[in-house]
mmCIF file of C-alpha atoms in Angstrom:
data_model
loop_
_atom_site.group_PDB
_atom_site.id
_atom_site.type_symbol
_atom_site.label_atom_id
_atom_site.label_comp_id
_atom_site.label_asym_id
_atom_site.label_seq_id
_atom_site.Cartn_x
_atom_site.Cartn_y
_atom_site.Cartn_z
ATOM 1 C CA MET A 4 0.745 0.182 0.150
ATOM 2 C CA ALA A 5 1.298 3.654 -0.717
ATOM 3 C CA ALA A 6 1.309 5.788 1.290
ATOM 4 C CA LEU A 7 1.041 9.677 1.448
ATOM 5 C CA ASN A 8 3.784 12.031 1.043
ATOM 6 C CA ILE A 9 2.872 14.780 3.441
ATOM 7 C CA ILE A 10 4.455 18.162 2.250
ATOM 8 C CA SER A 11 5.668 20.026 5.538
ATOM 9 C CA GLN A 12 4.862 23.165 4.879
ATOM 10 C CA PRO A 13 1.010 24.500 4.084
ATOM 11 C CA PRO A 14 -0.037 25.264 0.390
ATOM 12 C CA THR A 15 0.674 28.156 -1.384
ATOM 13 C CA SER A 16 -1.925 28.185 -2.847
ATOM 14 C CA SER A 17 -5.636 29.122 -0.979
ATOM 15 C CA PHE A 18 -8.846 27.063 0.559
ATOM 16 C CA LEU A 19 -10.822 27.402 -2.705
ATOM 17 C CA ASN A 20 -7.786 26.127 -4.408
ATOM 18 C CA PHE A 21 -5.632 23.030 -1.568
ATOM 19 C CA LYS A 22 -3.271 20.952 -3.404
ATOM 20 C CA ILE A 23 -2.124 17.228 -1.583
ATOM 21 C CA LYS A 24 0.875 16.112 -3.130
ATOM 22 C CA ASN A 25 0.550 12.256 -3.990
ATOM 23 C CA SER A 26 3.743 9.701 -3.151
ATOM 24 C CA PHE A 27 3.607 8.724 -6.955
ATOM 25 C CA ASP A 28 4.895 12.160 -8.029
ATOM 26 C CA ASN A 29 2.230 12.858 -10.789
ATOM 27 C CA GLY A 30 2.432 16.985 -9.344
ATOM 28 C CA PRO A 31 -0.406 18.615 -7.428
ATOM 29 C CA LEU A 32 -3.871 17.379 -6.939
ATOM 30 C CA TYR A 33 -6.348 20.273 -7.169
ATOM 31 C CA VAL A 34 -9.647 20.745 -5.384
ATOM 32 C CA PRO A 35 -10.814 24.249 -7.223
ATOM 33 C CA ASN A 36 -13.619 25.677 -5.360
ATOM 34 C CA LYS A 37 -14.032 22.857 -3.242
ATOM 35 C CA PRO A 38 -15.057 23.503 0.886
ATOM 36 C CA THR A 39 -14.583 20.017 1.675
ATOM 37 C CA LEU A 40 -11.651 17.334 0.209
ATOM 38 C CA SER A 41 -14.138 14.348 -1.187
ATOM 39 C CA SER A 42 -12.603 14.940 -4.344
ATOM 40 C CA VAL A 43 -9.018 15.032 -2.899
ATOM 41 C CA ALA A 44 -9.231 11.246 -1.264
ATOM 42 C CA LYS A 45 -11.400 10.151 -4.037
ATOM 43 C CA GLN A 46 -8.300 11.226 -6.309
ATOM 44 C CA LEU A 47 -6.177 9.848 -3.621
ATOM 45 C CA SER A 48 -8.053 6.537 -3.883
ATOM 46 C CA LYS A 49 -7.674 6.375 -7.650
ATOM 47 C CA SER A 50 -3.663 7.214 -7.040
ATOM 48 C CA GLY A 51 -3.511 4.106 -4.764
ATOM 49 C CA THR A 52 -2.540 6.480 -2.047
ATOM 50 C CA ILE A 53 -4.813 5.353 0.662
ATOM 51 C CA ALA A 54 -6.411 2.267 1.371
ATOM 52 C CA GLY A 55 -8.886 0.680 -1.230
ATOM 53 C CA SER A 56 -10.480 -2.921 -2.081
ATOM 54 C CA GLY A 57 -12.577 -2.213 1.388
ATOM 55 C CA CYS A 58 -9.193 -1.187 3.880
ATOM 56 C CA SER A 59 -10.257 1.901 5.737
ATOM 57 C CA TRP A 60 -7.665 4.430 6.561
ATOM 58 C CA MET A 61 -7.614 3.862 10.245
ATOM 59 C CA GLN A 62 -8.253 0.278 11.183
ATOM 60 C CA GLY A 63 -7.525 -1.967 13.596
ATOM 61 C CA SER A 64 -5.660 -1.120 17.353
ATOM 62 C CA SER A 65 -2.663 -1.545 18.474
ATOM 63 C CA THR A 66 -0.590 -2.058 21.636
ATOM 64 C CA CYS A 67 -0.044 1.486 24.202
ATOM 65 C CA PHE A 68 2.610 2.737 23.942
ATOM 66 C CA ASN A 69 3.716 4.789 27.158
ATOM 67 C CA ALA A 70 5.485 7.863 27.097
ATOM 68 C CA ALA A 71 7.258 6.076 30.743
ATOM 69 C CA ALA A 72 9.920 4.469 27.739
ATOM 70 C CA ALA A 73 11.534 7.666 27.008
ATOM 71 C CA ASN A 74 9.911 10.011 30.224
ATOM 72 C CA GLU A 75 10.753 7.293 32.983
ATOM 73 C CA ARG A 76 14.642 8.112 32.886
ATOM 74 C CA ARG A 77 13.256 11.691 33.858
ATOM 75 C CA ARG A 78 11.012 11.675 37.279
ATOM 76 C CA GLY A 79 8.908 8.417 37.141
ATOM 77 C CA ILE A 80 6.266 6.835 34.453
ATOM 78 C CA VAL A 81 4.135 8.503 33.283
ATOM 79 C CA TYR A 82 0.580 6.346 32.950
ATOM 80 C CA SER A 83 -1.360 7.156 29.140
ATOM 81 C CA VAL A 84 -4.386 4.523 28.347
ATOM 82 C CA PHE A 85 -5.578 4.680 24.873
ATOM 83 C CA PRO A 86 -8.984 2.268 24.431
ATOM 84 C CA THR A 87 -8.808 -0.487 21.422
ATOM 85 C CA LYS A 88 -12.210 0.372 20.024
ATOM 86 C CA PRO A 89 -10.988 0.365 16.241
ATOM 87 C CA ALA A 90 -11.829 4.130 14.524
ATOM 88 C CA GLN A 91 -13.391 3.639 10.507
ATOM 89 C CA VAL A 92 -11.746 6.180 8.559
ATOM 90 C CA SER A 93 -12.245 6.155 5.504
ATOM 91 C CA SER A 94 -10.778 8.811 3.337
ATOM 92 C CA VAL A 95 -8.791 11.881 3.907
ATOM 93 C CA GLN A 96 -12.223 13.640 3.973
ATOM 94 C CA ASP A 97 -13.250 11.367 7.253
ATOM 95 C CA LEU A 98 -9.606 13.166 9.383
ATOM 96 C CA TYR A 99 -10.731 16.201 8.524
ATOM 97 C CA GLU A 100 -14.166 16.882 9.352
ATOM 98 C CA PHE A 101 -13.187 14.876 12.285
ATOM 99 C CA ILE A 102 -10.028 17.199 12.978
ATOM 100 C CA CYS A 103 -13.284 19.878 12.589
ATOM 101 C CA SER A 104 -14.908 18.701 15.099
ATOM 102 C CA GLY A 105 -12.509 19.053 17.681
ATOM 103 C CA PRO A 106 -13.598 20.722 20.914
ATOM 104 C CA LEU A 107 -10.273 22.589 20.742
ATOM 105 C CA LEU A 108 -9.941 24.026 17.549
ATOM 106 C CA GLU A 109 -12.009 27.375 17.704
ATOM 107 C CA LYS A 110 -10.795 28.325 20.949
ATOM 108 C CA MET A 111 -7.486 28.377 20.099
ATOM 109 C CA GLY A 112 -8.185 30.521 16.667
ATOM 110 C CA PHE A 113 -9.210 27.733 13.385
ATOM 111 C CA THR A 114 -11.492 27.550 11.127
ATOM 112 C CA PRO A 115 -11.821 24.562 9.082
ATOM 113 C CA GLU A 116 -11.017 26.835 6.104
ATOM 114 C CA SER A 117 -7.390 27.118 7.766
ATOM 115 C CA VAL A 118 -7.368 23.241 8.834
ATOM 116 C CA ALA A 119 -8.018 22.159 4.864
ATOM 117 C CA GLU A 120 -4.839 25.210 4.163
ATOM 118 C CA SER A 121 -2.661 22.863 6.354
ATOM 119 C CA VAL A 122 -4.426 19.774 6.621
ATOM 120 C CA ASP A 123 -0.738 18.458 5.317
ATOM 121 C CA LYS A 124 0.771 18.961 8.422
ATOM 122 C CA TRP A 125 -2.515 17.916 10.611
ATOM 123 C CA LEU A 126 -1.392 14.651 8.503
ATOM 124 C CA ALA A 127 1.930 14.632 9.387
ATOM 125 C CA TYR A 128 2.153 15.367 12.854
ATOM 126 C CA GLY A 129 -0.494 12.815 13.240
ATOM 127 C CA LEU A 130 2.402 9.775 11.555
ATOM 128 C CA HIS A 131 5.000 11.572 13.664
ATOM 129 C CA LEU A 132 2.930 11.015 17.166
ATOM 130 C CA CYS A 133 1.954 7.518 16.114
ATOM 131 C CA ARG A 134 5.089 6.869 15.255
ATOM 132 C CA LEU A 135 5.981 8.430 18.761
ATOM 133 C CA PHE A 136 4.117 6.269 20.722
ATOM 134 C CA GLN A 137 4.517 3.010 18.347
ATOM 135 C CA LEU A 138 1.133 3.217 17.096
ATOM 136 C CA GLY A 139 0.720 2.620 13.483
ATOM 137 C CA GLU A 140 -0.851 5.075 11.233
ATOM 138 C CA PHE A 141 -3.824 2.581 10.130
ATOM 139 C CA GLU A 142 -5.438 1.372 12.761
ATOM 140 C CA LEU A 143 -5.379 3.987 15.339
ATOM 141 C CA ASN A 144 -8.645 3.797 17.448
ATOM 142 C CA ILE A 145 -10.762 7.056 18.878
ATOM 143 C CA PRO A 146 -9.917 7.735 22.093
ATOM 144 C CA GLN A 147 -6.305 7.657 20.201
ATOM 145 C CA LYS A 148 -7.735 9.885 17.242
ATOM 146 C CA VAL A 149 -8.670 11.921 19.490
ATOM 147 C CA ARG A 150 -5.587 12.859 22.233
ATOM 148 C CA PHE A 151 -3.659 13.104 18.513
ATOM 149 C CA TYR A 152 -5.885 15.627 16.798
ATOM 150 C CA HIS A 153 -8.254 16.970 19.091
ATOM 151 C CA TYR A 154 -5.519 17.599 21.286
ATOM 152 C CA TYR A 155 -1.725 17.548 21.656
ATOM 153 C CA ILE A 156 -1.928 18.874 17.525
ATOM 154 C CA PRO A 157 -3.903 21.646 18.296
ATOM 155 C CA VAL A 158 -2.043 22.306 20.581
ATOM 156 C CA PHE A 159 1.196 22.654 18.773
ATOM 157 C CA LEU A 160 0.419 24.267 16.662
ATOM 158 C CA TRP A 161 -0.935 27.229 19.555
ATOM 159 C CA CYS A 162 2.930 26.974 21.107
ATOM 160 C CA GLU A 163 4.435 27.022 17.182
ATOM 161 C CA ASP A 164 2.278 30.916 17.259
ATOM 162 C CA GLN A 165 2.812 31.276 20.206
ATOM 163 C CA ILE A 166 6.772 30.830 19.183
ATOM 164 C CA SER A 167 5.627 33.040 16.162
ATOM 165 C CA GLN A 168 4.885 36.316 18.371
ATOM 166 C CA HIS A 169 7.662 35.718 20.841
ATOM 167 C CA MET A 170 10.028 36.120 18.445
ATOM 168 C CA SER A 171 8.772 39.077 16.292
ATOM 169 C CA GLY A 172 9.176 41.526 19.165
ATOM 170 C CA TYR A 173 12.227 41.533 18.484
ATOM 171 C CA LYS A 174 14.933 43.826 16.192
ATOM 172 C CA GLU A 175 16.912 41.350 13.449
ATOM 173 C CA GLY A 176 19.679 40.568 14.923
ATOM 174 C CA GLU A 177 19.097 40.386 18.765
ATOM 175 C CA ASP A 178 19.035 37.625 20.902
ATOM 176 C CA ILE A 179 15.571 36.236 20.964
ATOM 177 C CA PRO A 180 15.244 33.596 24.746
ATOM 178 C CA PRO A 181 13.679 30.975 24.379
ATOM 179 C CA LEU A 182 9.431 31.413 24.674
ATOM 180 C CA VAL A 183 8.525 29.767 28.802
ATOM 181 C CA ILE A 184 5.107 28.180 28.019
ATOM 182 C CA GLY A 185 3.932 27.436 31.675
ATOM 183 C CA PHE A 186 2.353 23.669 31.328
ATOM 184 C CA SER A 187 -0.466 23.904 35.191
ATOM 185 C CA ALA A 188 -2.526 20.692 35.313
ATOM 186 C CA PRO A 189 -3.366 18.285 38.171
ATOM 187 C CA GLN A 190 -1.514 15.174 38.674
ATOM 188 C CA GLY A 191 -2.672 12.095 36.255
ATOM 189 C CA CYS A 192 -4.143 14.114 33.964
ATOM 190 C CA GLY A 193 -1.680 13.580 31.024
ATOM 191 C CA LYS A 194 0.415 16.827 31.290
ATOM 192 C CA THR A 195 3.816 15.116 30.944
ATOM 193 C CA THR A 196 2.707 12.833 28.297
ATOM 194 C CA LEU A 197 1.734 16.082 26.836
ATOM 195 C CA VAL A 198 4.779 17.667 27.009
ATOM 196 C CA PHE A 199 6.612 14.799 26.398
ATOM 197 C CA ALA A 200 4.745 15.073 22.760
ATOM 198 C CA LEU A 201 5.248 18.585 22.403
ATOM 199 C CA ASP A 202 8.500 18.175 22.952
ATOM 200 C CA TYR A 203 8.941 16.013 20.087
ATOM 201 C CA LEU A 204 7.358 17.976 17.036
ATOM 202 C CA PHE A 205 9.630 20.915 18.105
ATOM 203 C CA LYS A 206 12.784 18.590 17.572
ATOM 204 C CA ILE A 207 11.086 17.352 14.227
ATOM 205 C CA THR A 208 10.199 19.934 13.142
ATOM 206 C CA GLY A 209 13.915 21.810 14.201
ATOM 207 C CA ARG A 210 13.101 23.617 16.454
ATOM 208 C CA ARG A 211 15.427 22.864 19.706
ATOM 209 C CA SER A 212 12.989 22.727 22.999
ATOM 210 C CA ALA A 213 13.892 21.917 26.544
ATOM 211 C CA THR A 214 11.481 20.387 29.094
ATOM 212 C CA ILE A 215 11.368 21.379 33.305
ATOM 213 C CA SER A 216 8.394 20.211 35.445
ATOM 214 C CA ILE A 217 8.427 22.032 39.173
ATOM 215 C CA ASP A 218 9.576 18.301 41.015
ATOM 216 C CA ASP A 219 12.826 19.190 39.309
ATOM 217 C CA PHE A 220 13.374 21.944 42.060
ATOM 218 C CA TYR A 221 12.164 19.741 44.617
ATOM 219 C CA LEU A 222 14.338 20.840 48.054
ATOM 220 C CA THR A 223 16.759 17.775 48.421
ATOM 221 C CA ALA A 224 16.838 14.858 50.953
ATOM 222 C CA GLU A 225 18.281 17.224 53.555
ATOM 223 C CA GLY A 226 16.666 20.243 52.931
ATOM 224 C CA GLN A 227 12.927 18.271 52.939
ATOM 225 C CA ALA A 228 13.728 16.536 56.286
ATOM 226 C CA LYS A 229 14.486 20.471 57.601
ATOM 227 C CA LEU A 230 11.188 21.289 56.808
ATOM 228 C CA ARG A 231 9.442 18.589 58.036
ATOM 229 C CA GLU A 232 11.433 19.519 61.418
ATOM 230 C CA GLU A 233 9.689 23.026 61.130
ATOM 231 C CA ASN A 234 6.567 21.953 60.698
ATOM 232 C CA PRO A 235 5.910 19.134 63.031
ATOM 233 C CA GLY A 236 2.241 17.858 63.148
ATOM 234 C CA ASN A 237 1.477 19.874 59.358
ATOM 235 C CA ALA A 238 1.011 17.047 57.309
ATOM 236 C CA LEU A 239 0.413 19.193 54.016
ATOM 237 C CA LEU A 240 4.758 19.403 54.531
ATOM 238 C CA GLU A 241 5.501 16.459 55.577
ATOM 239 C CA PHE A 242 6.549 15.197 52.542
ATOM 240 C CA ARG A 243 7.438 17.000 48.937
ATOM 241 C CA GLY A 244 4.721 18.556 47.154
ATOM 242 C CA ASN A 245 3.376 22.110 48.437
ATOM 243 C CA ALA A 246 4.432 24.772 48.561
ATOM 244 C CA GLY A 247 7.437 25.058 51.231
ATOM 245 C CA SER A 248 8.457 21.756 49.765
ATOM 246 C CA HIS A 249 10.877 23.448 46.429
ATOM 247 C CA ASP A 250 14.144 24.643 46.055
ATOM 248 C CA LEU A 251 13.012 28.495 44.775
ATOM 249 C CA PRO A 252 16.190 29.816 44.834
ATOM 250 C CA PHE A 253 17.826 27.162 42.444
ATOM 251 C CA SER A 254 13.968 26.901 40.699
ATOM 252 C CA VAL A 255 15.345 30.593 40.045
ATOM 253 C CA GLU A 256 18.969 29.995 38.936
ATOM 254 C CA THR A 257 17.671 27.287 36.674
ATOM 255 C CA LEU A 258 14.626 29.318 34.760
ATOM 256 C CA THR A 259 17.239 32.872 34.307
ATOM 257 C CA ALA A 260 20.220 30.082 32.832
ATOM 258 C CA LEU A 261 17.698 28.308 30.427
ATOM 259 C CA LYS A 262 16.674 32.107 28.978
ATOM 260 C CA LYS A 263 20.038 32.656 28.595
ATOM 261 C CA LEU A 264 20.605 30.077 26.731
ATOM 262 C CA ASN A 265 19.650 31.615 23.065
ATOM 263 C CA LYS A 266 23.305 31.255 21.301
ATOM 264 C CA GLU A 267 24.384 28.705 19.651
ATOM 265 C CA GLY A 268 27.111 26.320 21.310
ATOM 266 C CA THR A 269 25.933 26.976 24.288
ATOM 267 C CA LYS A 270 25.342 24.593 26.916
ATOM 268 C CA MET A 271 23.900 23.481 30.243
ATOM 269 C CA LYS A 272 22.493 20.176 32.421
ATOM 270 C CA LEU A 273 18.901 20.729 33.358
ATOM 271 C CA PRO A 274 18.185 19.110 36.623
ATOM 272 C CA ARG A 275 16.440 16.195 37.667
ATOM 273 C CA TYR A 276 14.098 14.394 41.062
ATOM 274 C CA ASP A 277 14.353 10.428 41.562
ATOM 275 C CA LYS A 278 11.415 10.027 43.615
ATOM 276 C CA SER A 279 12.586 6.527 44.291
ATOM 277 C CA ALA A 280 15.328 7.689 46.438
ATOM 278 C CA TYR A 281 15.347 6.977 50.742
ATOM 279 C CA SER A 282 12.379 4.360 50.179
ATOM 280 C CA GLY A 283 10.182 7.070 47.861
ATOM 281 C CA LYS A 284 10.659 10.478 50.314
ATOM 282 C CA GLY A 285 12.893 11.056 47.147
ATOM 283 C CA ASP A 286 16.391 13.279 46.796
ATOM 284 C CA ARG A 287 17.383 14.764 44.249
ATOM 285 C CA ALA A 288 19.423 13.198 41.185
ATOM 286 C CA ASP A 289 23.210 13.026 40.999
ATOM 287 C CA PRO A 290 24.040 15.674 38.491
ATOM 288 C CA SER A 291 26.068 12.970 37.160
ATOM 289 C CA THR A 292 22.830 12.353 35.923
ATOM 290 C CA TRP A 293 21.191 15.086 34.035
ATOM 291 C CA PRO A 294 21.068 15.593 30.868
ATOM 292 C CA GLU A 295 22.886 18.550 29.149
ATOM 293 C CA ILE A 296 21.155 20.948 26.550
ATOM 294 C CA GLU A 297 22.489 22.961 23.434
ATOM 295 C CA GLY A 298 21.481 26.029 22.841
ATOM 296 C CA PRO A 299 20.049 28.001 21.140
ATOM 297 C CA LEU A 300 16.693 26.869 22.360
ATOM 298 C CA SER A 301 12.995 28.182 21.019
ATOM 299 C CA VAL A 302 11.034 27.399 24.150
ATOM 300 C CA VAL A 303 11.565 26.072 27.395
ATOM 301 C CA LEU A 304 8.160 23.310 28.117
ATOM 302 C CA PHE A 305 7.836 24.382 32.139
ATOM 303 C CA GLU A 306 5.294 22.301 34.089
ATOM 304 C CA GLY A 307 3.526 21.704 37.350
ATOM 305 C CA TRP A 308 0.705 21.081 39.161
ATOM 306 C CA MET A 309 0.613 23.636 40.884
ATOM 307 C CA LEU A 310 1.700 26.320 38.291
ATOM 308 C CA GLY A 311 -0.108 29.562 38.496
ATOM 309 C CA PHE A 312 -1.262 28.975 41.951
ATOM 310 C CA LYS A 313 -1.729 32.474 44.026
ATOM 311 C CA PRO A 314 -1.827 32.874 47.893
ATOM 312 C CA LEU A 315 -5.265 33.794 49.736
ATOM 313 C CA PRO A 316 -6.597 35.627 51.901
ATOM 314 C CA VAL A 317 -6.094 33.649 55.383
ATOM 315 C CA GLU A 318 -9.628 33.002 56.094
ATOM 316 C CA THR A 319 -10.643 31.261 52.912
ATOM 317 C CA VAL A 320 -7.447 29.327 53.271
ATOM 318 C CA LYS A 321 -7.876 28.386 56.549
ATOM 319 C CA ALA A 322 -12.325 27.311 55.874
ATOM 320 C CA VAL A 323 -10.864 24.355 53.538
ATOM 321 C CA ASP A 324 -8.058 22.899 56.284
ATOM 322 C CA PRO A 325 -6.041 24.585 59.034
ATOM 323 C CA GLN A 326 -2.215 23.114 57.707
ATOM 324 C CA LEU A 327 -2.680 25.920 54.651
ATOM 325 C CA GLU A 328 -1.507 29.046 56.253
ATOM 326 C CA THR A 329 1.863 28.131 56.802
ATOM 327 C CA VAL A 330 1.262 26.647 52.649
ATOM 328 C CA ASN A 331 0.015 30.435 51.319
ATOM 329 C CA LYS A 332 2.364 31.370 53.314
ATOM 330 C CA ASN A 333 5.288 29.856 51.764
ATOM 331 C CA LEU A 334 3.534 30.497 48.014
ATOM 332 C CA GLU A 335 4.214 34.785 48.202
ATOM 333 C CA ALA A 336 7.006 34.044 47.234
ATOM 334 C CA TYR A 337 5.979 31.377 43.680
ATOM 335 C CA TYR A 338 5.959 33.368 41.730
ATOM 336 C CA ASP A 339 8.952 35.559 41.196
ATOM 337 C CA ALA A 340 10.783 32.502 41.926
ATOM 338 C CA TRP A 341 7.736 30.177 38.072
ATOM 339 C CA ASP A 342 5.424 32.594 37.197
ATOM 340 C CA LYS A 343 7.356 35.781 36.573
ATOM 341 C CA PHE A 344 9.429 33.391 33.902
ATOM 342 C CA ILE A 345 6.656 32.346 31.525
ATOM 343 C CA GLY A 346 5.191 34.213 28.612
ATOM 344 C CA ALA A 347 2.624 31.912 27.217
ATOM 345 C CA TRP A 348 0.270 29.151 29.465
ATOM 346 C CA ILE A 349 -2.023 26.298 29.753
ATOM 347 C CA VAL A 350 -3.907 25.260 32.013
ATOM 348 C CA ILE A 351 -5.622 22.558 32.073
ATOM 349 C CA LYS A 352 -9.320 22.121 34.047
ATOM 350 C CA ILE A 353 -10.764 19.638 35.080
ATOM 351 C CA LYS A 354 -13.898 19.120 36.923
ATOM 352 C CA ASP A 355 -13.546 17.254 39.844
ATOM 353 C CA PRO A 356 -10.356 16.477 42.279
ATOM 354 C CA THR A 357 -11.293 13.832 43.104
ATOM 355 C CA CYS A 358 -9.635 12.584 39.126
ATOM 356 C CA VAL A 359 -6.297 12.909 40.649
ATOM 357 C CA PHE A 360 -6.698 10.014 43.344
ATOM 358 C CA GLN A 361 -7.828 7.538 40.187
ATOM 359 C CA TRP A 362 -5.447 8.273 38.127
ATOM 360 C CA ARG A 363 -2.904 8.327 40.440
ATOM 361 C CA LEU A 364 -4.122 5.081 41.599
ATOM 362 C CA GLN A 365 -3.700 3.745 37.633
ATOM 363 C CA ALA A 366 -0.215 5.293 37.479
ATOM 364 C CA GLU A 367 1.133 3.428 39.841
ATOM 365 C CA ILE A 368 -0.342 0.128 39.477
ATOM 366 C CA ALA A 369 1.208 1.008 35.844
ATOM 367 C CA MET A 370 4.509 0.840 37.763
ATOM 368 C CA ARG A 371 3.946 -2.483 39.414
ATOM 369 C CA ASP A 372 2.870 -4.220 36.313
ATOM 370 C CA ALA A 373 6.285 -2.608 34.659
ATOM 371 C CA GLY A 374 8.448 -4.496 37.963
ATOM 372 C CA LYS A 375 8.690 -1.361 39.351
ATOM 373 C CA PRO A 376 8.095 -0.157 43.622
ATOM 374 C CA GLY A 377 4.534 1.627 43.519
ATOM 375 C CA MET A 378 2.219 2.504 45.870
ATOM 376 C CA SER A 379 -0.329 0.531 47.116
ATOM 377 C CA ASP A 380 -4.106 1.452 47.242
ATOM 378 C CA GLU A 381 -3.973 2.912 50.644
ATOM 379 C CA GLU A 382 -1.098 5.096 50.028
ATOM 380 C CA VAL A 383 -2.007 6.458 46.592
ATOM 381 C CA LYS A 384 -4.925 7.640 49.083
ATOM 382 C CA ASP A 385 -2.644 9.304 52.128
ATOM 383 C CA PHE A 386 -0.266 10.260 49.146
ATOM 384 C CA VAL A 387 -3.705 12.080 47.456
ATOM 385 C CA SER A 388 -4.886 13.046 50.368
ATOM 386 C CA ARG A 389 -1.432 15.572 50.996
ATOM 387 C CA TYR A 390 -2.762 17.282 47.363
ATOM 388 C CA LEU A 391 -6.325 18.184 47.130
ATOM 389 C CA PRO A 392 -6.440 20.779 50.427
ATOM 390 C CA ALA A 393 -4.574 22.567 47.540
ATOM 391 C CA TYR A 394 -6.537 22.106 44.787
ATOM 392 C CA TYR A 395 -10.150 22.943 46.539
ATOM 393 C CA ALA A 396 -8.727 26.209 47.844
ATOM 394 C CA TYR A 397 -6.278 27.274 44.344
ATOM 395 C CA LEU A 398 -7.840 26.160 41.268
ATOM 396 C CA PRO A 399 -11.347 27.869 41.718
ATOM 397 C CA THR A 400 -9.365 30.870 41.519
ATOM 398 C CA LEU A 401 -6.927 29.776 38.712
ATOM 399 C CA TYR A 402 -9.538 28.727 36.361
ATOM 400 C CA SER A 403 -11.408 32.018 36.722
ATOM 401 C CA GLU A 404 -8.501 34.543 36.841
ATOM 402 C CA GLY A 405 -5.920 33.029 35.103
ATOM 403 C CA PRO A 406 -2.370 32.993 36.398
ATOM 404 C CA SER A 407 -0.856 36.178 37.677
ATOM 405 C CA GLY A 408 0.795 38.430 34.968
ATOM 406 C CA SER A 409 -0.855 36.307 32.603
ATOM 407 C CA ASP A 410 -2.480 37.692 28.988
ATOM 408 C CA PRO A 411 -4.836 36.348 27.245
ATOM 409 C CA LYS A 412 -3.716 37.075 24.009
ATOM 410 C CA HIS A 413 -1.301 34.498 25.297
ATOM 411 C CA TYR A 414 -3.239 32.160 27.736
ATOM 412 C CA ILE A 415 -5.599 29.092 27.184
ATOM 413 C CA LEU A 416 -7.940 27.200 29.323
ATOM 414 C CA ILE A 417 -8.196 23.607 28.039
ATOM 415 C CA GLU A 418 -11.359 21.404 29.992
ATOM 416 C CA ILE A 419 -10.650 17.929 30.123
ATOM 417 C CA ASP A 420 -12.858 14.880 31.089
ATOM 418 C CA GLU A 421 -12.238 11.923 33.589
ATOM 419 C CA GLY A 422 -10.573 9.865 30.309
ATOM 420 C CA ARG A 423 -8.410 13.226 29.991
ATOM 421 C CA ASN A 424 -9.746 14.201 26.870
ATOM 422 C CA PRO A 425 -9.951 17.641 25.826
ATOM 423 C CA ILE A 426 -14.477 19.090 26.405
ATOM 424 C CA LEU A 427 -16.337 22.068 25.153
ATOM 425 C CA GLY A 428 -16.448 23.046 29.077
ATOM 426 C CA ASN A 429 -17.366 26.914 29.786
#
């Protein structure tokens, strides 16, 4: 079966003069004055460039690729589930219509016309993601299609636009610092897998990128022990996680260095945190194991469960949990340490913080199935309970106001369901 030869750049013709080039090098196929891709699909079918003889463009099912294979070295296994119900996609037209049905399309500034003009890019990025997650491009099921074409690719294109806007603010010849894009999302909702996919797409399109997590800025084991001693009886500060358990000067030092990584030949090592150290209490990984990155960077992807949280009136947080009073005070220093470095924001919204327990449980089961130490169900419940007060206290303000200093033109709120897929939301 011949494959589509996907062009890396969008067609220069308008939507009403759309073209796709096939793998037989027969020249461009034109669809004059048609606002759909039906005739493109028919011509490609005749040329043998999409499935014929009863075969669908995507069919069957495939084994799930877990981003952990490439991401495990950073901070543990990433849980990502793709159910196996097959999607029956009969043509490029069907895929085009599927893309246009996505809940993020209008929110991110896309139209059916703009999708048609750049459908070659959507197809190319879809193929790259199939390879990344070890999925057959002709065997995607519905949840996989949703994840790629309704979520990962629209977010990637939005990020690309944000980078272009960022670069346009500098004069020719000026050194342009990388754009830091912040991803604020609760634990277990798939933000690490999303960032993993975006980082890959940036690299295959020629942009140098770096990924960093707030986890990488946790206090050392010694520092965490000291924090615990200074806050006896406060379960929210007994272990890593809440505001106060991060090395903020180290955060500033690292993010400042990343922003300066804008010249050819510049290098630095990215810190990493070892959650398995000290029987799961964790410690900063040995610097000899930190990955090295090289400039010039175009973008830094910075993710964390509490990015963008703002301190609230004491009475408000104490009404949620009295132990939050100290956490809330600690949070006052986080804007200068984290948020002020971020030039564009993606906030992933969930309807109910209790989803975090189920997602975390799934992640631990995946770790145990992979032969790695994982928490028991009771340990997961105890672990998540130390985060829930902060979710209940700070998420409503984050969702209604956005992060401090965020610009509506450089901010997007994405609501997801319990399956970690985007929905229309509010």
